[in-house]
Amino acid sequence: MDDYTLPFWIYLGVLAVFVGGAMKKILASHLSTAPTLVAWLGVTVLAERLWAFCLPALLLLMLLGLVWCLHATTRTRPPPPPLSAQGKAVFITGCDSGFGHATAKRLDSLGFEVFATVLDLSGEGARELQRTCSPHLTLLQVDITQSQQVDQALLDTRAKLGPRGLWALVNNAGVCVNYGDAELSLMSNFRGCMEVNFFGTLSVTKSFLPLLRQAKGRVITISSPAGDQPFPCLAAYGASKAALNLLIATLRHELEPWGVQVSTILPSSYKTGQSTNQAYWEKQHRRLLQGLSPALLEEYGEDYVTETKELFQSYASHANPDLTPVVDAIVQALLAPQPRVRYFAGPGVGLMYFIHSYCPSSISNRFLQKLFVKKKLMPRALRKQSSFDLDLSLHNNNNNNNEEEKLK
């Protein structure tokens, strides 16, 4: 015992904290078996180090075993039964298609009183909700960026609820105005994403908070991992979701004394909205090219911009069409006696956050690049520079060879 120096014990302490934090994050995230086994390997390495260096590690191993047994006991207890949907009213934004549309249908089938907002009351999504859902579902035409429409929706909802409060607000409406490098994106694209994803959601939330506080209800927001991690070519969308995530996290603290619980849903990649529409991608592509200055287009190259469009289109075409994991997460957040702060909805999201939280940035950034947009082309100016450097290197090598020949 006396042979071990203070730095040794500091090292073991840091290793123990790291492994313990990783285990806590994995267990709290309800990930699949593989990441959990990886974490337990880390615990095994820690135990082996302690065993090799000092006998009192036996006590620590016993303590770790006891903690795990207690944790396993609490996990095997049957969870408390979910709350009843009867008599509970939910307001959902963005129900024309995608997550909002599927959620409105599910909640209506469960017995919730649903207020579903759409951009177009005569659109296909609105007509389908009217045709397939019960009379308890109310359709409201709302553009969340228009404060007058949000105010009118609040009046209509309050009039129908009467003295009751609102059990939950599901902030689902959102847009990804464009794709591409930040330098190539117009300022109007950044403002467009912020206007809908951040300011629109903020406007709806602030307007409906009195009804939510009255019912001690819930705020559930559909966000994106792009708001926490630097996905390539999604700067405008990611920045708006980052602002939204911070807003929601702040609201969680502020609304706790009121009894209002706040959750965030973080989906993986799904086919929603215009993601499978060929004409949509072509329109976005033309709009991006038309917005670039000739000098910027020359430096990046039209082929570079086209490759980005094709990569996004291919990624969207391979996205999951089954929205069930996201809808299930929303239902859990609505009916769980103690809802989670964050729900990872879909395969790989929890692992992505684990890598982002615990691995060096070089590894997490490479993971994102391999997972998301696998670009092969460099901007044209860099290709020219690379070609120039290669020619210069070959020229210098030839000159050196000629000089050596002369010396001989």
CSV table of C-alpha atoms in Angstrom, one decimal:
chain,number,residue,atom,x,y,z
A,1,MET,CA,0.0,0.0,0.0
A,2,ASP,CA,2.8,2.4,0.9
A,3,ASP,CA,4.5,1.8,-2.4
A,4,TYR,CA,1.8,3.5,-4.5
A,5,THR,CA,2.2,7.2,-5.1
A,6,LEU,CA,-0.4,9.9,-5.1
A,7,PRO,CA,-0.6,10.2,-8.9
A,8,PHE,CA,-1.4,6.4,-9.0
A,9,TRP,CA,-4.4,6.9,-6.8
A,10,ILE,CA,-5.5,10.0,-8.8
A,11,TYR,CA,-5.2,7.9,-12.0
A,12,LEU,CA,-7.4,5.2,-10.5
A,13,GLY,CA,-9.9,7.7,-9.2
A,14,VAL,CA,-10.2,9.4,-12.6
A,15,LEU,CA,-10.6,6.0,-14.3
A,16,ALA,CA,-13.3,5.0,-11.8
A,17,VAL,CA,-15.2,8.3,-12.4
A,18,PHE,CA,-15.0,7.9,-16.2
A,19,VAL,CA,-16.2,4.3,-16.2
A,20,GLY,CA,-18.9,5.0,-13.6
A,21,GLY,CA,-20.2,8.0,-15.6
A,22,ALA,CA,-20.2,5.9,-18.8
A,23,MET,CA,-22.2,3.2,-17.1
A,24,LYS,CA,-24.7,5.7,-15.7
A,25,LYS,CA,-25.2,7.3,-19.1
A,26,ILE,CA,-25.7,3.9,-20.8
A,27,LEU,CA,-28.1,2.6,-18.2
A,28,ALA,CA,-30.1,5.8,-18.2
A,29,SER,CA,-30.3,5.8,-22.0
A,30,HIS,CA,-31.8,2.3,-22.2
A,31,LEU,CA,-29.4,1.3,-25.0
A,32,SER,CA,-29.1,-2.0,-26.7
A,33,THR,CA,-27.1,-4.9,-25.3
A,34,ALA,CA,-23.9,-4.3,-27.2
A,35,PRO,CA,-23.0,-0.9,-25.8
A,36,THR,CA,-23.9,-2.1,-22.3
A,37,LEU,CA,-21.4,-5.0,-22.7
A,38,VAL,CA,-18.8,-2.6,-23.9
A,39,ALA,CA,-19.3,-0.5,-20.7
A,40,TRP,CA,-19.1,-3.6,-18.5
A,41,LEU,CA,-15.8,-4.5,-20.2
A,42,GLY,CA,-14.6,-1.1,-19.0
A,43,VAL,CA,-15.7,-2.0,-15.5
A,44,THR,CA,-13.8,-5.3,-15.8
A,45,VAL,CA,-10.6,-3.5,-16.9
A,46,LEU,CA,-10.9,-1.1,-13.9
A,47,ALA,CA,-11.4,-4.1,-11.6
A,48,GLU,CA,-8.4,-5.9,-13.1
A,49,ARG,CA,-6.2,-2.9,-12.6
A,50,LEU,CA,-7.3,-2.6,-9.0
A,51,TRP,CA,-6.8,-6.3,-8.4
A,52,ALA,CA,-3.3,-6.2,-9.9
A,53,PHE,CA,-2.1,-3.2,-7.8
A,54,CYS,CA,-3.8,-3.6,-4.4
A,55,LEU,CA,-5.5,-6.2,-2.4
A,56,PRO,CA,-8.2,-3.8,-1.0
A,57,ALA,CA,-9.7,-3.9,-4.5
A,58,LEU,CA,-11.7,-6.8,-3.2
A,59,LEU,CA,-13.7,-4.4,-1.1
A,60,LEU,CA,-14.3,-2.2,-4.0
A,61,LEU,CA,-15.4,-5.1,-6.2
A,62,MET,CA,-17.8,-6.2,-3.5
A,63,LEU,CA,-19.2,-2.6,-3.3
A,64,LEU,CA,-19.6,-2.5,-7.1
A,65,GLY,CA,-21.4,-5.8,-7.0
A,66,LEU,CA,-23.7,-4.6,-4.3
A,67,VAL,CA,-24.5,-1.4,-6.2
A,68,TRP,CA,-25.3,-3.4,-9.4
A,69,CYS,CA,-27.5,-5.8,-7.5
A,70,LEU,CA,-29.5,-2.9,-6.0
A,71,HIS,CA,-29.8,-1.2,-9.4
A,72,ALA,CA,-30.9,-4.5,-11.1
A,73,THR,CA,-33.5,-5.0,-8.3
A,74,THR,CA,-35.0,-1.6,-9.0
A,75,ARG,CA,-35.0,-2.2,-12.7
A,76,THR,CA,-36.8,-5.6,-12.4
A,77,ARG,CA,-39.6,-4.1,-10.3
A,78,PRO,CA,-42.7,-3.7,-12.4
A,79,PRO,CA,-43.0,-0.1,-13.6
A,80,PRO,CA,-45.9,2.0,-12.3
A,81,PRO,CA,-48.9,1.7,-14.6
A,82,PRO,CA,-49.3,4.5,-17.2
A,83,LEU,CA,-51.7,7.3,-16.7
A,84,SER,CA,-55.1,7.2,-18.4
A,85,ALA,CA,-55.7,9.2,-21.6
A,86,GLN,CA,-59.4,9.8,-20.8
A,87,GLY,CA,-60.2,13.4,-20.2
A,88,LYS,CA,-56.8,14.6,-21.2
A,89,ALA,CA,-56.4,17.2,-24.0
A,90,VAL,CA,-53.3,17.5,-26.2
A,91,PHE,CA,-52.3,20.3,-28.6
A,92,ILE,CA,-50.0,19.2,-31.5
A,93,THR,CA,-48.4,21.4,-34.1
A,94,GLY,CA,-47.5,20.4,-37.6
A,95,CYS,CA,-50.0,17.6,-38.3
A,96,ASP,CA,-50.1,17.8,-42.1
A,97,SER,CA,-47.7,14.9,-42.4
A,98,GLY,CA,-44.9,13.1,-40.6
A,99,PHE,CA,-44.6,12.7,-36.9
A,100,GLY,CA,-47.4,15.1,-36.1
A,101,HIS,CA,-49.9,13.4,-38.4
A,102,ALA,CA,-49.1,9.9,-37.1
A,103,THR,CA,-49.2,11.1,-33.5
A,104,ALA,CA,-52.6,12.8,-33.9
A,105,LYS,CA,-54.0,9.5,-35.2
A,106,ARG,CA,-52.5,7.5,-32.3
A,107,LEU,CA,-53.5,9.9,-29.6
A,108,ASP,CA,-57.1,10.0,-31.0
A,109,SER,CA,-57.3,6.2,-30.9
A,110,LEU,CA,-56.1,6.2,-27.3
A,111,GLY,CA,-58.9,8.5,-26.2
A,112,PHE,CA,-57.1,11.8,-25.9
A,113,GLU,CA,-58.9,15.0,-27.0
A,114,VAL,CA,-56.6,16.2,-29.8
A,115,PHE,CA,-56.1,19.7,-31.1
A,116,ALA,CA,-54.1,19.2,-34.3
A,117,THR,CA,-52.7,22.1,-36.3
A,118,VAL,CA,-52.2,22.0,-40.0
A,119,LEU,CA,-51.0,24.6,-42.5
A,120,ASP,CA,-53.8,23.7,-45.0
A,121,LEU,CA,-57.2,22.7,-43.8
A,122,SER,CA,-58.1,21.5,-47.4
A,123,GLY,CA,-54.8,19.6,-47.8
A,124,GLU,CA,-54.5,15.8,-48.1
A,125,GLY,CA,-53.2,15.4,-44.5
A,126,ALA,CA,-56.0,17.4,-43.0
A,127,ARG,CA,-58.7,15.5,-45.0
A,128,GLU,CA,-57.3,12.2,-43.9
A,129,LEU,CA,-57.4,13.2,-40.2
A,130,GLN,CA,-61.0,14.3,-40.7
A,131,ARG,CA,-61.9,11.0,-42.4
A,132,THR,CA,-60.1,8.6,-40.1
A,133,CYS,CA,-60.2,10.2,-36.6
A,134,SER,CA,-63.0,10.6,-34.1
A,135,PRO,CA,-65.1,13.7,-33.5
A,136,HIS,CA,-62.9,14.4,-30.5
A,137,LEU,CA,-60.1,15.6,-32.8
A,138,THR,CA,-60.2,19.3,-33.7
A,139,LEU,CA,-58.3,20.6,-36.7
A,140,LEU,CA,-56.9,24.1,-36.5
A,141,GLN,CA,-55.2,26.0,-39.3
A,142,VAL,CA,-52.0,27.5,-37.8
A,143,ASP,CA,-48.8,28.8,-39.2
A,144,ILE,CA,-46.7,28.9,-36.0
A,145,THR,CA,-44.7,31.9,-37.4
A,146,GLN,CA,-47.9,34.0,-37.5
A,147,SER,CA,-48.7,35.3,-34.0
A,148,GLN,CA,-52.3,36.1,-34.9
A,149,GLN,CA,-53.0,32.5,-35.9
A,150,VAL,CA,-51.3,31.2,-32.7
A,151,ASP,CA,-53.5,33.6,-30.7
A,152,GLN,CA,-56.6,32.5,-32.5
A,153,ALA,CA,-55.7,28.8,-31.9
A,154,LEU,CA,-55.3,29.6,-28.2
A,155,LEU,CA,-58.8,31.2,-28.1
A,156,ASP,CA,-60.4,28.3,-29.9
A,157,THR,CA,-58.7,25.7,-27.7
A,158,ARG,CA,-59.6,27.5,-24.5
A,159,ALA,CA,-63.2,27.9,-25.6
A,160,LYS,CA,-63.5,24.2,-26.3
A,161,LEU,CA,-61.7,23.2,-23.1
A,162,GLY,CA,-63.9,25.4,-20.8
A,163,PRO,CA,-62.6,25.4,-17.3
A,164,ARG,CA,-60.2,22.5,-17.9
A,165,GLY,CA,-56.5,23.0,-18.5
A,166,LEU,CA,-54.4,21.5,-21.3
A,167,TRP,CA,-52.6,18.3,-20.4
A,168,ALA,CA,-49.9,18.6,-23.0
A,169,LEU,CA,-48.4,20.6,-25.8
A,170,VAL,CA,-46.5,18.6,-28.5
A,171,ASN,CA,-44.1,20.9,-30.3
A,172,ASN,CA,-43.7,19.0,-33.6
A,173,ALA,CA,-43.7,21.6,-36.4
A,174,GLY,CA,-40.3,22.3,-37.9
A,175,VAL,CA,-38.5,22.7,-41.2
A,176,CYS,CA,-35.1,22.2,-42.8
A,177,VAL,CA,-35.0,25.1,-45.2
A,178,ASN,CA,-31.9,24.1,-47.0
A,179,TYR,CA,-28.8,21.8,-47.0
A,180,GLY,CA,-25.2,22.6,-47.9
A,181,ASP,CA,-22.0,24.2,-46.4
A,182,ALA,CA,-22.6,27.2,-44.1
A,183,GLU,CA,-20.7,29.5,-46.5
A,184,LEU,CA,-23.0,28.5,-49.3
A,185,SER,CA,-26.2,29.0,-47.4
A,186,LEU,CA,-28.1,32.3,-47.7
A,187,MET,CA,-28.8,34.3,-44.6
A,188,SER,CA,-32.5,34.0,-45.4
A,189,ASN,CA,-32.1,30.2,-45.0
A,190,PHE,CA,-30.7,30.6,-41.5
A,191,ARG,CA,-33.5,33.0,-40.6
A,192,GLY,CA,-36.1,30.7,-42.1
A,193,CYS,CA,-35.0,27.8,-39.9
A,194,MET,CA,-34.8,30.0,-36.8
A,195,GLU,CA,-38.2,31.5,-37.6
A,196,VAL,CA,-40.0,28.2,-37.6
A,197,ASN,CA,-37.9,25.9,-35.4
A,198,PHE,CA,-37.1,28.3,-32.7
A,199,PHE,CA,-39.3,31.5,-32.7
A,200,GLY,CA,-42.4,29.7,-33.9
A,201,THR,CA,-42.1,27.0,-31.2
A,202,LEU,CA,-41.3,29.6,-28.6
A,203,SER,CA,-44.4,31.6,-29.6
A,204,VAL,CA,-46.7,28.6,-29.3
A,205,THR,CA,-45.2,27.4,-26.0
A,206,LYS,CA,-45.4,30.9,-24.3
A,207,SER,CA,-49.0,31.2,-25.5
A,208,PHE,CA,-50.2,27.9,-24.1
A,209,LEU,CA,-48.2,27.8,-20.9
A,210,PRO,CA,-51.1,29.3,-18.8
A,211,LEU,CA,-53.3,26.3,-19.8
A,212,LEU,CA,-50.5,23.9,-19.2
A,213,ARG,CA,-49.7,25.3,-15.7
A,214,GLN,CA,-53.4,25.1,-14.9
A,215,ALA,CA,-53.4,21.4,-15.5
A,216,LYS,CA,-49.9,20.7,-14.3
A,217,GLY,CA,-49.3,19.3,-17.7
A,218,ARG,CA,-46.4,18.6,-20.0
A,219,VAL,CA,-44.4,20.1,-22.8
A,220,ILE,CA,-43.0,17.6,-25.3
A,221,THR,CA,-40.8,18.9,-28.1
A,222,ILE,CA,-39.5,17.1,-31.2
A,223,SER,CA,-36.0,18.2,-31.7
A,224,SER,CA,-33.0,16.7,-33.5
A,225,PRO,CA,-29.5,15.3,-32.7
A,226,ALA,CA,-28.3,18.0,-35.2
A,227,GLY,CA,-29.0,20.5,-32.4
A,228,ASP,CA,-26.4,18.9,-30.2
A,229,GLN,CA,-23.8,17.6,-32.7
A,230,PRO,CA,-22.2,19.2,-35.8
A,231,PHE,CA,-23.7,17.3,-38.7
A,232,PRO,CA,-22.0,18.4,-41.9
A,233,CYS,CA,-24.0,20.6,-44.2
A,234,LEU,CA,-26.8,21.2,-41.7
A,235,ALA,CA,-25.6,24.4,-40.0
A,236,ALA,CA,-28.8,26.4,-40.5
A,237,TYR,CA,-31.0,23.6,-39.3
A,238,GLY,CA,-28.7,22.5,-36.5
A,239,ALA,CA,-28.2,26.1,-35.2
A,240,SER,CA,-32.0,26.5,-34.9
A,241,LYS,CA,-32.4,23.2,-33.1
A,242,ALA,CA,-29.5,24.0,-30.8
A,243,ALA,CA,-31.3,27.2,-29.8
A,244,LEU,CA,-34.5,25.2,-29.3
A,245,ASN,CA,-32.7,22.6,-27.1
A,246,LEU,CA,-31.3,25.2,-24.8
A,247,LEU,CA,-34.7,26.9,-24.6
A,248,ILE,CA,-36.4,23.6,-23.6
A,249,ALA,CA,-33.7,22.8,-21.1
A,250,THR,CA,-34.2,26.2,-19.5
A,251,LEU,CA,-38.0,25.8,-19.4
A,252,ARG,CA,-37.6,22.4,-17.7
A,253,HIS,CA,-36.0,24.2,-14.7
A,254,GLU,CA,-38.4,27.1,-14.7
A,255,LEU,CA,-41.6,25.0,-15.0
A,256,GLU,CA,-40.6,22.4,-12.4
A,257,PRO,CA,-42.1,24.5,-9.5
A,258,TRP,CA,-45.4,24.7,-11.4
A,259,GLY,CA,-45.6,20.9,-11.8
A,260,VAL,CA,-45.2,21.1,-15.6
A,261,GLN,CA,-42.8,18.4,-16.8
A,262,VAL,CA,-40.8,18.9,-20.0
A,263,SER,CA,-39.4,16.2,-22.3
A,264,THR,CA,-37.5,16.3,-25.6
A,265,ILE,CA,-37.8,13.6,-28.3
A,266,LEU,CA,-34.6,13.0,-30.4
A,267,PRO,CA,-35.4,10.9,-33.5
A,268,SER,CA,-33.0,9.2,-35.7
A,269,SER,CA,-33.5,9.4,-39.5
A,270,TYR,CA,-37.1,9.0,-40.8
A,271,LYS,CA,-38.9,9.6,-44.0
A,272,THR,CA,-41.0,12.7,-43.3
A,273,GLY,CA,-42.3,15.7,-45.2
A,274,GLN,CA,-40.7,16.3,-48.5
A,275,SER,CA,-37.7,14.0,-47.9
A,276,THR,CA,-38.8,11.5,-50.6
A,277,ASN,CA,-39.9,14.2,-53.1
A,278,GLN,CA,-37.6,14.3,-56.2
A,279,ALA,CA,-39.0,17.7,-57.3
A,280,TYR,CA,-38.3,19.1,-53.8
A,281,TRP,CA,-34.6,18.2,-54.0
A,282,GLU,CA,-34.3,19.6,-57.5
A,283,LYS,CA,-35.9,22.8,-56.4
A,284,GLN,CA,-33.6,23.2,-53.4
A,285,HIS,CA,-30.6,22.5,-55.7
A,286,ARG,CA,-31.6,25.2,-58.2
A,287,ARG,CA,-32.3,27.6,-55.5
A,288,LEU,CA,-28.9,27.1,-53.9
A,289,LEU,CA,-27.1,27.5,-57.2
A,290,GLN,CA,-29.0,30.6,-58.1
A,291,GLY,CA,-28.2,32.2,-54.7
A,292,LEU,CA,-24.4,31.7,-55.0
A,293,SER,CA,-22.1,34.5,-56.3
A,294,PRO,CA,-20.1,33.6,-59.4
A,295,ALA,CA,-16.9,33.8,-57.4
A,296,LEU,CA,-18.1,31.4,-54.7
A,297,LEU,CA,-19.5,29.0,-57.3
A,298,GLU,CA,-16.2,29.0,-59.0
A,299,GLU,CA,-14.3,28.2,-55.8
A,300,TYR,CA,-16.6,25.4,-54.7
A,301,GLY,CA,-17.7,24.1,-58.1
A,302,GLU,CA,-21.1,23.1,-59.3
A,303,ASP,CA,-20.2,19.4,-59.2
A,304,TYR,CA,-19.4,19.8,-55.4
A,305,VAL,CA,-22.8,21.3,-54.8
A,306,THR,CA,-24.5,18.7,-56.9
A,307,GLU,CA,-22.8,15.9,-55.0
A,308,THR,CA,-24.1,17.3,-51.7
A,309,LYS,CA,-27.6,17.3,-53.1
A,310,GLU,CA,-27.3,13.7,-54.3
A,311,LEU,CA,-25.9,12.6,-50.9
A,312,PHE,CA,-28.8,14.2,-49.0
A,313,GLN,CA,-31.3,12.7,-51.4
A,314,SER,CA,-29.8,9.3,-51.1
A,315,TYR,CA,-29.7,9.5,-47.3
A,316,ALA,CA,-33.3,10.5,-47.2
A,317,SER,CA,-34.4,7.7,-49.6
A,318,HIS,CA,-32.8,5.1,-47.2
A,319,ALA,CA,-34.4,6.7,-44.1
A,320,ASN,CA,-36.8,4.6,-42.0
A,321,PRO,CA,-40.4,5.0,-43.2
A,322,ASP,CA,-41.8,3.5,-39.9
A,323,LEU,CA,-42.5,6.4,-37.6
A,324,THR,CA,-43.7,4.1,-34.7
A,325,PRO,CA,-40.6,4.6,-32.5
A,326,VAL,CA,-41.1,8.4,-32.4
A,327,VAL,CA,-44.9,8.1,-31.8
A,328,ASP,CA,-44.3,5.5,-29.1
A,329,ALA,CA,-41.8,7.9,-27.4
A,330,ILE,CA,-44.4,10.7,-27.5
A,331,VAL,CA,-47.0,8.5,-25.9
A,332,GLN,CA,-44.6,7.4,-23.2
A,333,ALA,CA,-43.8,11.1,-22.4
A,334,LEU,CA,-47.5,11.8,-22.2
A,335,LEU,CA,-48.6,8.9,-20.0
A,336,ALA,CA,-45.5,8.0,-17.9
A,337,PRO,CA,-46.0,9.0,-14.3
A,338,GLN,CA,-42.4,10.3,-14.3
A,339,PRO,CA,-41.5,11.1,-17.9
A,340,ARG,CA,-37.8,11.1,-19.0
A,341,VAL,CA,-36.0,14.3,-19.8
A,342,ARG,CA,-34.9,12.9,-23.2
A,343,TYR,CA,-36.2,10.1,-25.4
A,344,PHE,CA,-33.9,8.6,-28.0
A,345,ALA,CA,-36.3,7.5,-30.7
A,346,GLY,CA,-34.9,5.1,-33.2
A,347,PRO,CA,-31.8,2.9,-33.6
A,348,GLY,CA,-28.3,4.4,-33.1
A,349,VAL,CA,-29.3,7.7,-31.5
A,350,GLY,CA,-28.3,6.7,-27.9
A,351,LEU,CA,-25.0,5.3,-29.2
A,352,MET,CA,-24.4,8.5,-31.1
A,353,TYR,CA,-24.8,10.6,-28.0
A,354,PHE,CA,-22.6,8.2,-26.0
A,355,ILE,CA,-19.8,8.6,-28.6
A,356,HIS,CA,-20.3,12.4,-28.7
A,357,SER,CA,-20.2,12.6,-24.8
A,358,TYR,CA,-17.3,10.3,-24.0
A,359,CYS,CA,-15.0,10.0,-27.1
A,360,PRO,CA,-12.5,12.6,-28.3
A,361,SER,CA,-14.0,15.1,-30.8
A,362,SER,CA,-11.8,13.7,-33.6
A,363,ILE,CA,-13.5,10.3,-33.2
A,364,SER,CA,-17.0,11.7,-32.8
A,365,ASN,CA,-16.6,14.0,-35.8
A,366,ARG,CA,-15.4,11.1,-38.0
A,367,PHE,CA,-18.3,9.0,-36.8
A,368,LEU,CA,-20.7,11.7,-37.9
A,369,GLN,CA,-19.0,12.0,-41.3
A,370,LYS,CA,-19.1,8.3,-41.9
A,371,LEU,CA,-22.7,8.0,-40.6
A,372,PHE,CA,-24.2,11.0,-42.5
A,373,VAL,CA,-22.8,12.7,-45.5
A,374,LYS,CA,-19.8,10.8,-47.1
A,375,LYS,CA,-18.4,13.5,-49.4
A,376,LYS,CA,-15.8,12.4,-51.9
A,377,LEU,CA,-15.3,15.7,-53.8
A,378,MET,CA,-13.3,18.6,-52.4
A,379,PRO,CA,-14.2,22.1,-53.3
A,380,ARG,CA,-12.8,23.0,-56.8
A,381,ALA,CA,-10.3,25.5,-55.5
A,382,LEU,CA,-8.8,22.9,-53.1
A,383,ARG,CA,-8.6,20.3,-56.0
A,384,LYS,CA,-6.7,22.8,-58.1
A,385,GLN,CA,-4.4,23.6,-55.2
A,386,SER,CA,-3.8,19.9,-54.6
A,387,SER,CA,-3.1,19.4,-58.3
A,388,PHE,CA,-0.7,22.3,-58.3
A,389,ASP,CA,1.1,21.1,-55.3
A,390,LEU,CA,1.4,17.6,-56.9
A,391,ASP,CA,2.8,19.1,-60.2
A,392,LEU,CA,5.2,21.2,-58.2
A,393,SER,CA,6.4,18.2,-56.2
A,394,LEU,CA,7.0,16.2,-59.4
A,395,HIS,CA,8.8,19.2,-61.0
A,396,ASN,CA,11.1,19.5,-58.0
A,397,ASN,CA,11.8,15.8,-58.0
A,398,ASN,CA,12.7,15.9,-61.7
A,399,ASN,CA,15.1,18.9,-61.1
A,400,ASN,CA,16.8,17.0,-58.3
A,401,ASN,CA,17.2,14.0,-60.5
A,402,ASN,CA,18.7,16.1,-63.3
A,403,GLU,CA,21.2,17.7,-60.9
A,404,GLU,CA,22.2,14.3,-59.6
A,405,GLU,CA,22.8,13.1,-63.1
A,406,LYS,CA,25.0,16.2,-63.9
A,407,LEU,CA,27.1,15.6,-60.8
A,408,LYS,CA,27.7,12.0,-61.9
